[in-house]
Short mmCIF file of C-alpha atoms in Angstrom, two decimals:
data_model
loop_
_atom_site.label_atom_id
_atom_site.label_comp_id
_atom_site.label_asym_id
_atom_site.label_seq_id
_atom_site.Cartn_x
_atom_site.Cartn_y
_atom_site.Cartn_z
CA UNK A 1 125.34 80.54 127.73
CA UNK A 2 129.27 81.52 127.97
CA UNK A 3 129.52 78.40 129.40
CA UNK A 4 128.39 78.13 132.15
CA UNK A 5 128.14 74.84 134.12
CA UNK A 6 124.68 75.09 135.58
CA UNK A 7 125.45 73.16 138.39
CA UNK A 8 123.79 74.38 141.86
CA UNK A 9 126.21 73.90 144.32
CA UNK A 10 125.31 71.82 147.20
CA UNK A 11 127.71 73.39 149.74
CA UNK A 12 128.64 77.01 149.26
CA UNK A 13 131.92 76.88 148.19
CA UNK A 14 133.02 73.27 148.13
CA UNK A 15 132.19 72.63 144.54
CA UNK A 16 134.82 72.96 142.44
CA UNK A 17 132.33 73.59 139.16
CA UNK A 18 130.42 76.31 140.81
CA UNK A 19 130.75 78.46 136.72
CA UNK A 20 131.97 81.41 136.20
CA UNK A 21 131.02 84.12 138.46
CA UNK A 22 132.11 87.93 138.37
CA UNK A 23 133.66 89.16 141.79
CA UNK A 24 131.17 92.02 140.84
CA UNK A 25 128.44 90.10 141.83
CA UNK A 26 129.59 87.85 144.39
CA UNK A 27 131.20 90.53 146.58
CA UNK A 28 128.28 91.67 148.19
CA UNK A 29 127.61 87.52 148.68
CA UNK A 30 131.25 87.04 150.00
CA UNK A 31 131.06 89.54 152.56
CA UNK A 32 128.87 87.12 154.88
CA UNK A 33 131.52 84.53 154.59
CA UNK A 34 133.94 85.41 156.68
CA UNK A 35 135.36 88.75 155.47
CA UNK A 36 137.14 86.93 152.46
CA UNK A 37 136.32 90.15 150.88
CA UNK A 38 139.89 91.61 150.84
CA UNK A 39 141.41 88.47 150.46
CA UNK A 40 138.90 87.91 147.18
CA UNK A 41 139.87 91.31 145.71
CA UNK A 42 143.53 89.98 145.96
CA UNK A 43 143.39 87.01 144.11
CA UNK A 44 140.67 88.85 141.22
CA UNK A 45 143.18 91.30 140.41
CA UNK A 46 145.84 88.25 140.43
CA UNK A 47 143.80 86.36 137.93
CA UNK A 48 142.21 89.11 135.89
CA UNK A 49 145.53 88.97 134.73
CA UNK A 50 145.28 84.91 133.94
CA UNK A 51 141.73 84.46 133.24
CA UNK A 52 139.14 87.07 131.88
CA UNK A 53 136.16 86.64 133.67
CA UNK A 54 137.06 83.52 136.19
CA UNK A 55 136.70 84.40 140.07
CA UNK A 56 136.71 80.71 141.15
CA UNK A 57 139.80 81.70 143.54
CA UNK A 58 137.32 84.19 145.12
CA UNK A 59 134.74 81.96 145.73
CA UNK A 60 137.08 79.25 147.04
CA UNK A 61 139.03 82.00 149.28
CA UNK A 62 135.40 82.89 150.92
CA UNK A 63 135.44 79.05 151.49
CA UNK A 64 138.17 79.07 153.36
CA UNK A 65 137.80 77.91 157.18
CA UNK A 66 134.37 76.43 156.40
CA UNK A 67 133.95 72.64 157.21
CA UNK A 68 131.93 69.81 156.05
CA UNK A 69 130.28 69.67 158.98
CA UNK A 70 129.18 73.20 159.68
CA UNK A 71 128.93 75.27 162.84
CA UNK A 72 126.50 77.29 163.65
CA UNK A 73 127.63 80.26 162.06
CA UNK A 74 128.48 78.82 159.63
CA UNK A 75 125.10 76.45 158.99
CA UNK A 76 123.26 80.14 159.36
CA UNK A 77 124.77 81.18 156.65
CA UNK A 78 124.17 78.41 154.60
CA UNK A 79 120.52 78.39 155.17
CA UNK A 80 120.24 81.79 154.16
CA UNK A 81 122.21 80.78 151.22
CA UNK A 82 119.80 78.06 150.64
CA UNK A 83 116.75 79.93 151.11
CA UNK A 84 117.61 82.06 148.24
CA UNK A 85 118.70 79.56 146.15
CA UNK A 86 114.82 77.87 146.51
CA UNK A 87 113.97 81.50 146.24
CA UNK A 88 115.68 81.55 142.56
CA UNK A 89 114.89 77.80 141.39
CA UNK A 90 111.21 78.36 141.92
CA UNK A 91 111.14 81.91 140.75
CA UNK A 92 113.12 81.42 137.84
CA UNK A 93 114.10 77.73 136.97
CA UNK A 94 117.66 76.24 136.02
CA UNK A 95 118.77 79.34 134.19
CA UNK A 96 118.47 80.93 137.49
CA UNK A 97 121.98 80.17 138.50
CA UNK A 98 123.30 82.86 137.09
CA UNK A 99 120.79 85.51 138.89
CA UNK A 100 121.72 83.82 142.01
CA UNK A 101 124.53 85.95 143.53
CA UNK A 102 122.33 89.09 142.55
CA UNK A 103 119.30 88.11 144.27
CA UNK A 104 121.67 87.03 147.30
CA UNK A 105 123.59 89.91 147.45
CA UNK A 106 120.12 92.01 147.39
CA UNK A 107 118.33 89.99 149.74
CA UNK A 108 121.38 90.37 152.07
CA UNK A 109 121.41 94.10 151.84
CA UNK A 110 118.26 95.03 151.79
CA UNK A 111 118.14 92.84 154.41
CA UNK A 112 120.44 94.02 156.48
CA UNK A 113 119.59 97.78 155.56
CA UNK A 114 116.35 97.47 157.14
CA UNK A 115 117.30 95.85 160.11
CA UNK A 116 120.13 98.52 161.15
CA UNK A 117 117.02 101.23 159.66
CA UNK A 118 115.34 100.23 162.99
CA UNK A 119 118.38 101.57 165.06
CA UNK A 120 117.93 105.33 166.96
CA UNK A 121 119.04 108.20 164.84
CA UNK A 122 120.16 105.64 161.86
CA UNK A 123 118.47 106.46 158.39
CA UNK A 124 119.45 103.18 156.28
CA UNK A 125 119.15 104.17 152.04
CA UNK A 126 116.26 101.37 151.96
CA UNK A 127 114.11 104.35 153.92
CA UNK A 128 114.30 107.01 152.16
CA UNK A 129 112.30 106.74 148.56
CA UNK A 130 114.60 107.79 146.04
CA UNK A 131 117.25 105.40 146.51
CA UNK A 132 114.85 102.32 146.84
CA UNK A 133 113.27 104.24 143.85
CA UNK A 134 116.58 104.30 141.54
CA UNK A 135 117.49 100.96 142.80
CA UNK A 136 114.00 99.63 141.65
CA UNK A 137 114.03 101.56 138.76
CA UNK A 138 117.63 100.51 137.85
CA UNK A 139 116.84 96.60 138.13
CA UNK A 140 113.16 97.47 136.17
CA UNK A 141 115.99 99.10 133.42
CA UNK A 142 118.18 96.06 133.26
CA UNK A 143 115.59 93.65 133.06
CA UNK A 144 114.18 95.37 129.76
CA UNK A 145 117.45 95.48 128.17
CA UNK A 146 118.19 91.99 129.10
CA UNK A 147 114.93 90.81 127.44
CA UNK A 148 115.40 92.99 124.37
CA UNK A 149 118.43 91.47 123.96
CA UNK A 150 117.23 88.14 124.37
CA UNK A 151 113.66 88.36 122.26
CA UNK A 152 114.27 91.26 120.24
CA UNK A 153 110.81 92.42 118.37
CA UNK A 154 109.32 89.45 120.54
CA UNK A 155 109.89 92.12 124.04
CA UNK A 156 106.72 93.69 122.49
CA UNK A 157 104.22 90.87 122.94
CA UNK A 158 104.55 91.46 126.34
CA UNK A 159 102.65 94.46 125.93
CA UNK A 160 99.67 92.29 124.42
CA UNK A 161 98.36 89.26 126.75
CA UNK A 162 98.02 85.98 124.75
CA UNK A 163 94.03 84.85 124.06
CA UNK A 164 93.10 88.37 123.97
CA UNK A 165 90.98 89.51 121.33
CA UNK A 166 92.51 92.36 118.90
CA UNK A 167 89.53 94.79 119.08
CA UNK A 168 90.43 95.36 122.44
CA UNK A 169 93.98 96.20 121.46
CA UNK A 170 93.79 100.16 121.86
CA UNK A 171 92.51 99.45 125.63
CA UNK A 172 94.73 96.65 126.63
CA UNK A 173 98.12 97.84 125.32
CA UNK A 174 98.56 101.37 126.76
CA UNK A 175 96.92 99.56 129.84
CA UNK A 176 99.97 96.42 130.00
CA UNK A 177 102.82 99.61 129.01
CA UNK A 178 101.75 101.64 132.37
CA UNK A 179 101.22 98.22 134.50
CA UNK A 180 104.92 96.86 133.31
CA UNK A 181 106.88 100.68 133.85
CA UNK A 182 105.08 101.08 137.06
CA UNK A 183 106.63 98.31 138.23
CA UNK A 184 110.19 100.54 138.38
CA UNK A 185 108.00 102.59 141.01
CA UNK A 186 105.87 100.10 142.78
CA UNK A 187 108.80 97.95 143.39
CA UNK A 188 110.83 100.58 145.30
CA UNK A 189 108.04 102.71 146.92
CA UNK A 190 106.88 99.48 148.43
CA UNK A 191 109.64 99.18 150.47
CA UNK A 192 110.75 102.75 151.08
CA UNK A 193 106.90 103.54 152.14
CA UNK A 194 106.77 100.20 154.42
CA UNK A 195 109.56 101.43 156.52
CA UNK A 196 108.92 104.71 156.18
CA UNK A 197 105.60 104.54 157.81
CA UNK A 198 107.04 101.83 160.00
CA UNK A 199 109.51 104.08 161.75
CA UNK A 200 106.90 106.85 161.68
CA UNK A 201 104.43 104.90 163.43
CA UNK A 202 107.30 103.82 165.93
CA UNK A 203 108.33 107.56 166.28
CA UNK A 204 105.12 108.93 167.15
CA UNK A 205 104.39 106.48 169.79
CA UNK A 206 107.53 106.61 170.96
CA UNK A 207 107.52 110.91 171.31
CA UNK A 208 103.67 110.52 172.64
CA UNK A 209 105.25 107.76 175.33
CA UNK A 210 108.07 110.08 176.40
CA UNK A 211 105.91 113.14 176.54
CA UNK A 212 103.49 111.50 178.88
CA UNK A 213 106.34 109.69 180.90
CA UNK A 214 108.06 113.07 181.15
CA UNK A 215 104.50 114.95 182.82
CA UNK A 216 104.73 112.19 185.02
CA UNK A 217 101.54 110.50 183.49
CA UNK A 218 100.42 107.00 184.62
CA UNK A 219 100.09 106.49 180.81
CA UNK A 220 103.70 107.26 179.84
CA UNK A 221 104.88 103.46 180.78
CA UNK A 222 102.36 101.97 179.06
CA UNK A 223 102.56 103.57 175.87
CA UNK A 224 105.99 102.66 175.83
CA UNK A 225 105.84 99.22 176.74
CA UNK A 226 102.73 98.99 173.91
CA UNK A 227 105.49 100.02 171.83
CA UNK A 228 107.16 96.93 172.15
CA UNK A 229 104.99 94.52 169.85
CA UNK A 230 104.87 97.43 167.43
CA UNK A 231 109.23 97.09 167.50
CA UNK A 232 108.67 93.40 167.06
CA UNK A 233 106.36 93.75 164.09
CA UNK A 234 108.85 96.61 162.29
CA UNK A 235 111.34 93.42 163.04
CA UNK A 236 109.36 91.80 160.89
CA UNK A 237 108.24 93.83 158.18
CA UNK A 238 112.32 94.73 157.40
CA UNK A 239 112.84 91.19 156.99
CA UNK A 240 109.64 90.55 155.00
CA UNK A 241 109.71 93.35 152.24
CA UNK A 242 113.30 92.13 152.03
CA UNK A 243 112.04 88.92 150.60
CA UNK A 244 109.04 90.38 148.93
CA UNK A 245 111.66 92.65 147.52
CA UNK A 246 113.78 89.48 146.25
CA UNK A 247 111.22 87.68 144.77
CA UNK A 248 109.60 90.40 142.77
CA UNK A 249 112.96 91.23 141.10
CA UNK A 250 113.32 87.27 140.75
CA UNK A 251 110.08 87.34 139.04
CA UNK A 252 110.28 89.66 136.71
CA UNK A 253 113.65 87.86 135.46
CA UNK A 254 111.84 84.93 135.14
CA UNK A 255 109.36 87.65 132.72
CA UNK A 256 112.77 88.15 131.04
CA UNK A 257 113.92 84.65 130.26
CA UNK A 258 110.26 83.58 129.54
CA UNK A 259 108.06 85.91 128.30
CA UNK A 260 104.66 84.91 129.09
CA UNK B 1 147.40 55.99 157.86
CA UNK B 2 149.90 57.91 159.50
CA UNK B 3 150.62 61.35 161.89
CA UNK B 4 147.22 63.01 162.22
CA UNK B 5 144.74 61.06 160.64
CA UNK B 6 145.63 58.01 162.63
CA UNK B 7 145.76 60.18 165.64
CA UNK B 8 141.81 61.30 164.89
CA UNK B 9 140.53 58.13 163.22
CA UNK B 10 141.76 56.27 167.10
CA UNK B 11 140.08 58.78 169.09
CA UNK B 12 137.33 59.65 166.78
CA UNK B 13 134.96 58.71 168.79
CA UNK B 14 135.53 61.28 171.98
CA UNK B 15 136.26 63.77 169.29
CA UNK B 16 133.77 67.20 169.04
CA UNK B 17 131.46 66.40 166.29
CA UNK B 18 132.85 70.54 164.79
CA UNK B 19 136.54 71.52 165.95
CA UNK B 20 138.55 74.01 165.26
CA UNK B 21 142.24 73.03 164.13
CA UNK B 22 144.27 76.18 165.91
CA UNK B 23 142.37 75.13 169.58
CA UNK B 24 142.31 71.98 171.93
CA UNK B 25 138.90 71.23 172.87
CA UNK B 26 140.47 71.80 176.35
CA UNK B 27 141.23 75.41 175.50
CA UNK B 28 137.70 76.03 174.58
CA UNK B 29 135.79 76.36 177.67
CA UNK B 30 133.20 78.30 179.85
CA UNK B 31 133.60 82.19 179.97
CA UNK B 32 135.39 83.82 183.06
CA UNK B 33 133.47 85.96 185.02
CA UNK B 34 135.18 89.75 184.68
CA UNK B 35 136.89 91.41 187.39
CA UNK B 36 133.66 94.23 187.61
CA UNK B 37 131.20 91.47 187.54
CA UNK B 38 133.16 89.13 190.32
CA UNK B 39 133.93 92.39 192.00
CA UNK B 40 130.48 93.15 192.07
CA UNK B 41 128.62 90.05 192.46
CA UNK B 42 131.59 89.22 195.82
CA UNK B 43 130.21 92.72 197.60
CA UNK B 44 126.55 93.07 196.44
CA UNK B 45 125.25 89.53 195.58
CA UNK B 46 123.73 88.53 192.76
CA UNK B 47 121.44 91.29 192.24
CA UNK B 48 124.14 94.27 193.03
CA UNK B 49 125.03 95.14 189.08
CA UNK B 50 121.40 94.99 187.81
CA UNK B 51 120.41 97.45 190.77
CA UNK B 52 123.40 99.59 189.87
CA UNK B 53 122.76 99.57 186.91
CA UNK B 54 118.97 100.67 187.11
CA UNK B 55 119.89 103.35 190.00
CA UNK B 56 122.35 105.04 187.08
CA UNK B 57 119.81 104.74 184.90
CA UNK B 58 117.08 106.61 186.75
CA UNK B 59 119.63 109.25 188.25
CA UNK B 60 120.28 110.25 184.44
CA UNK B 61 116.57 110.00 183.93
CA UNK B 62 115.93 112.29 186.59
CA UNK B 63 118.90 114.45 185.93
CA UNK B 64 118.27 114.97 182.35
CA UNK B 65 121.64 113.52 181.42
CA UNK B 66 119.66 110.44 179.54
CA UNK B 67 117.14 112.65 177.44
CA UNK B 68 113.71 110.69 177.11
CA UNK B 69 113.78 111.12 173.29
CA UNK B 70 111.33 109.56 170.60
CA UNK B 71 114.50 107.48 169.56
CA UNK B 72 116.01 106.72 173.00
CA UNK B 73 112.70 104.90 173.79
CA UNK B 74 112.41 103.66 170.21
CA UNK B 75 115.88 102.30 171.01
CA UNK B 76 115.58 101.15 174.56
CA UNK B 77 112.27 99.05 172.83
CA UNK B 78 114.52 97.75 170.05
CA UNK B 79 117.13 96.80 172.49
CA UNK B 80 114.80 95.36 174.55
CA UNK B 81 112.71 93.47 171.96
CA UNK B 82 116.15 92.27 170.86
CA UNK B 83 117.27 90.69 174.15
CA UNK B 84 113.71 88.86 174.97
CA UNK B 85 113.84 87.35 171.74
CA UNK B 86 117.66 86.68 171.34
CA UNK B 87 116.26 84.59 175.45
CA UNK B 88 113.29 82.90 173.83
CA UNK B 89 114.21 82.07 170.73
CA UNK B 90 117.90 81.26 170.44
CA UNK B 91 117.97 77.76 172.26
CA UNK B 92 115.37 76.43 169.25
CA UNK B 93 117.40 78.08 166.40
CA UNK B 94 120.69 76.54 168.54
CA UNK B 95 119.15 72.93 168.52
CA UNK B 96 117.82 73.64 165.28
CA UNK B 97 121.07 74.64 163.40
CA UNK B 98 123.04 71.48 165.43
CA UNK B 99 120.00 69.54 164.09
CA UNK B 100 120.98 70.00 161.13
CA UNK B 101 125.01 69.74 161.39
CA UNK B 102 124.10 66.13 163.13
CA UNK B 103 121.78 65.36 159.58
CA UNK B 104 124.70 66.29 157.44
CA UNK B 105 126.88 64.20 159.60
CA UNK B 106 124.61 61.19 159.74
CA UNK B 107 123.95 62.00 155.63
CA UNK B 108 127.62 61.75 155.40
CA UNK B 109 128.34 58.53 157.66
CA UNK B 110 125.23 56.68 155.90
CA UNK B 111 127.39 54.44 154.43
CA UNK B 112 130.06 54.08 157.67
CA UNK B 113 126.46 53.10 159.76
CA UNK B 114 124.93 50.85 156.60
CA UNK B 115 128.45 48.89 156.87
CA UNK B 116 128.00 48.75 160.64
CA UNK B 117 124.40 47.97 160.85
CA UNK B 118 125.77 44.93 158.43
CA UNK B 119 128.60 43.88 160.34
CA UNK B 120 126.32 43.73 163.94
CA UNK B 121 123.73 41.89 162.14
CA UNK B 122 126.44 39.68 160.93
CA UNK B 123 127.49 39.17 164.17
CA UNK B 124 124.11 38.53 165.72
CA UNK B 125 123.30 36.06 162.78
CA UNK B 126 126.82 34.21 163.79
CA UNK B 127 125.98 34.58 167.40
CA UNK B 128 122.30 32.71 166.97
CA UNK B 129 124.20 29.81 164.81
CA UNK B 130 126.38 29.18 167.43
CA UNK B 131 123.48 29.34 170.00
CA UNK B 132 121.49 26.99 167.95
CA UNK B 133 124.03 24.50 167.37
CA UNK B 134 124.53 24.38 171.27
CA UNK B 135 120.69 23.44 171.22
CA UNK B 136 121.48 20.94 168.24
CA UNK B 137 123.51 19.12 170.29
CA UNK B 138 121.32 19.08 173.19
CA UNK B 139 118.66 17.93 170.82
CA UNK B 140 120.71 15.28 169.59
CA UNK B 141 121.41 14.34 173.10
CA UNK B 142 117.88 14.19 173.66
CA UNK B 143 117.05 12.24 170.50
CA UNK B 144 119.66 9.56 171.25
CA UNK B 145 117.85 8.68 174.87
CA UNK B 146 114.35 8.94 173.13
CA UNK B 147 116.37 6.28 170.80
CA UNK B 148 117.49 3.76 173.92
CA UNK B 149 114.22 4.62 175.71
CA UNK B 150 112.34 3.41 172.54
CA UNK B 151 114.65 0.08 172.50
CA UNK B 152 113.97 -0.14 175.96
CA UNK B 153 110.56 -0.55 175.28
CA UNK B 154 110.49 -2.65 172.11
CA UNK B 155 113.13 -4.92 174.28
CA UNK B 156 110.44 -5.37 176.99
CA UNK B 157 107.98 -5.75 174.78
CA UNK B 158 109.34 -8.36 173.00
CA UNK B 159 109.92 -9.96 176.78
CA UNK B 160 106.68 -9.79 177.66
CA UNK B 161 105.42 -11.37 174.55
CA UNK B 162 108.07 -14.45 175.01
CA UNK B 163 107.05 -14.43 178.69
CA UNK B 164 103.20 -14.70 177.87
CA UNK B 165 103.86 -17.24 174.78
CA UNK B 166 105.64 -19.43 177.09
CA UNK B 167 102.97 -19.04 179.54
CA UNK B 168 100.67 -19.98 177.19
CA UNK B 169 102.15 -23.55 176.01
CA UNK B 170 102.88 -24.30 179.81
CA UNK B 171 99.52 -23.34 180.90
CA UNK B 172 98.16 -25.95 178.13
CA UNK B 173 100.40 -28.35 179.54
CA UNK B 174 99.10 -27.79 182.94
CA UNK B 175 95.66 -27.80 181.33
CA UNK B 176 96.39 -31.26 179.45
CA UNK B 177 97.65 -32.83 183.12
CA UNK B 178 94.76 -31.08 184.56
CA UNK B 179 92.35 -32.88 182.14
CA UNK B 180 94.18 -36.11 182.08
CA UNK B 181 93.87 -35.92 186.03
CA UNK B 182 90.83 -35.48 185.69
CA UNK B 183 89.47 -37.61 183.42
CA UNK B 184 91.80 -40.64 185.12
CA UNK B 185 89.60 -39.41 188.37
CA UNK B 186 86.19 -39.48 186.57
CA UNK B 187 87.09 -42.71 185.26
CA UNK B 188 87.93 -44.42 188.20
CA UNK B 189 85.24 -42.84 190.53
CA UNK B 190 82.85 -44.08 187.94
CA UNK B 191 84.18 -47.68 187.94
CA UNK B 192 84.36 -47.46 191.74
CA UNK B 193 80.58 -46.45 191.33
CA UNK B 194 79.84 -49.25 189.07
CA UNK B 195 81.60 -51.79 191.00
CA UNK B 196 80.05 -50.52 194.36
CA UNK B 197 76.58 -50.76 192.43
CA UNK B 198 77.08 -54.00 191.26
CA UNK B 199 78.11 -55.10 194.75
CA UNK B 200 74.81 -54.21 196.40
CA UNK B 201 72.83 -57.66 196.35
CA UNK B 202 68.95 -57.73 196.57
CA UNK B 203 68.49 -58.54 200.51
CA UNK B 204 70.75 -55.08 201.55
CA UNK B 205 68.49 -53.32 199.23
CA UNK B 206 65.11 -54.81 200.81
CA UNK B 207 66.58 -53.93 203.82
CA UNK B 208 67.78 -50.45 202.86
CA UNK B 209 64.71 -49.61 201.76
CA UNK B 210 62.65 -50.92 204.92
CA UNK B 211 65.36 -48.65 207.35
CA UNK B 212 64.35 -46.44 205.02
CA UNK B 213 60.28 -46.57 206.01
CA UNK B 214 60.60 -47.14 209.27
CA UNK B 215 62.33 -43.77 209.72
CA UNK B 216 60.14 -42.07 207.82
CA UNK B 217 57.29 -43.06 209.63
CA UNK B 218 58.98 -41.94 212.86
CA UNK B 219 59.41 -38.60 211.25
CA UNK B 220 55.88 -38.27 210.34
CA UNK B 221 53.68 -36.29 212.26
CA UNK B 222 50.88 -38.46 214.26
#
């Protein structure tokens, strides 16, 4: 729709049909390309002037410097970049190009929100519940709207699984309305309540370690060194519910564009 | 081509597979050492900063100027987790990530190496021609003695078989003479029999014949 070419880009940036895409949503996206941020903002407000709604200039200014034959850096970035475009084709199909800079710019994020959450006296907003809460709740919101838009009356069959019989009707519906508005909760508290208990877990060992190392205890060292696979798994689990995160919101798009 | 791209496409080849157009490759080289570090490392060997380091380390410990807190040791494991990991792990993710800028380079030059590959097998093709037309000729060489060798033979052949015809009608002529001879010889020894026969009259036979007894009855035994 609004025609958009639906054509994945092989290389991030050096396709010249790479659609129409807000700077809204690619900012977040442009910021791992080499702080073209600024530079993007520029030329938006330039052509906002021009062109409505085209940002090609920004996408093509976060291009700048990158090669054809990548370095490092640069080929990290466009695995990432790759991994959630797999992330989007298999969750959501071909119409999932225009999700794509979302779910990048949220994978990124969260992403990187956990990560730095695993720093001494940092508190990242993915921690604490009631952002990850309104965030989940915000994208549970959108997705709604989008598919009353997009089915109208039809939104409501969602509510009703297909090959069910109608007798069970009073059970089933009330049933399907709390297990699709939970998801606004589920979605967030999973990952606020991951790294919350992560970096509880981490804390206590950490103030049990430092208590025993500071009475001089034999056992002081070693709960701190046992602390170090536990660091390694919280390592994990940020990048993890990142993805899981990602996918779920790519997934219930796909619920959007689909239906059943 | 002209200017720059004729300047890379001639030395393409000890070109950087990535480079970056405001540096020379030359510019691009291995870190210095700092002044602390050389400082250090002149004075205290090898081991001088990371013992330094550790002895500040414990005097704050034991001074209370580094506070063992939940999140100092939280940190010190994240830091350290970090560092162990950044060791083990970064030389695979380095290959792998070249890995992959050689694959898009090789994706890219498919057609460059197709052309090549073609052009060497070309040449290799061109290269065994050549070779076997220097065996040709040998082989013709050879072929051409087989030839004489074979004329040779049928010439001697045909020698042999004159030589052994000829000897054939002269050895019938020498067999003709031969029998002539010898039928001339029978024929006279039997007319010199017959004549010498005839010759004998009837007393040299009685007498013949009564030499004959006489010695006979010498011989016998008494």
């Amino acid at each position: 729709s609004s025609g958009i070419n639906a054509e994945w880009p092989l290389r991030p940036g050096l396709s010249r049909t790479a659609g129409r895409i807000t700077t809204t949503s690619v900012a977040p996206t442009l910021a791992c390309f080499n702080g073209a941020v600024p530079r993007a903002a520029q030329l938006h407000t330039t052509r906002t002037i021009r062109d409505e709604t085209t940002s090609e200039g920004a996408l093509m200014a976060a291009a700048e410097g990158m090669r054809v034959i990548p370095t490092r850096s640069q080929s990290a970035k466009e695995m990432l970049y790759l991994f959630v475009q797999d992330l989007c084709k298999q969750n959501i199909g071909e119409e999932g190009y225009k999700y794509f800079p979302f779910a990048l710019g949220l994978f990124t994020t969260i992403g990187a929100c956990n990560v730095l959450n695993l720093l001494p006296y940092v508190e990242m907003p993915t921690q604490i519940i009631g952002c990850t809460v309104a965030m989940s709740a915000t994208i549970i919101g959108g997705v709604t709207i989008k598919c009353i838009q997009k089915h109208k009356l039809d939104f409501f069959s969602f509510f009703f699984p297909a090959g069910a019989p109608l007798g069970l009707a009073p059970l089933l519906v009330p049933v399907e309305m709390i297990s699709f508005f939970s998801r606004a909760i589920s979605l967030g508290v999973r990952l606020g309540a991951n790294l919350t208990a992560g970096h509880m877990i981490m804390h206590i060992i950490a103030d049990f370690g430092a208590q025993l190392t500071a009475s001089g205890s034999v056992l002081g060292p070693v709960t701190c060194l046992a602390l170090l696979p536990i660091t390694v798994l919280e390592m994990a689990v940020a990048m993890i519910q990142a993805y899981v995160f990602s996918m779920l919101t790519t997934m219930y798009i796909r619920d959007t564009i689909e239906l059943h | 081509m002209l200017g720059r791209t004729r300047f890379i496409t001639q030395r393409a080849s000890t070109l950087p597979l990535v480079s970056f157009s405001n540096k020379l490759s030359s510019d691009v080289s291995e870190p210095k050492k700092g002044k602390l570090s050389s400082f250090l490392s002149e004075r205290t060997g090898e081991t001088g900063a990371g013992v330094l380091a550790l002895g500040l380390v414990a005097t704050g410990v034991s001074k209370e100027m580094i506070v063992l807190d939940a999140d100092v040791i939280a940190g010190s494991s994240l830091f350290i987790c970090t560092a162990l990991m950044a060791k083990k792990a970064s030389p695979a993710i380095v290959k792998a990530l070249d890995n992959r800028a050689k694959a898009i380079h090789n994706t890219m030059s498919e057609g460059k190496q197709i052309q090549l590959a073609a052009y060497e097998s070309a040449i290799a093709e061109e290269k065994e021609a050549a070779a076997s037309l220097e065996a040709a000729s040998e082989i013709f060489d050879i072929k051409r003695e087989l030839v004489q060798i074979e004329l040779e033979t049928e010439y001697r052949r045909r020698i042999k078989q004159v030589h052994q015809e000829v000897k054939k009608r002269l050895d019938y002529q020498v067999e003709l003479e031969n029998a002539k001879k010898a039928f001339i010889r029978d024929h006279i020894i039997n007319w010199l029999e017959k004549e010498v026969v005839s010759s004998i009259t009837a007393e040299q036979e009685e007498a013949n014949i009564n030499q004959c007894i006489a010695n006979l009855s010498l011989l016998a035994p008494q």
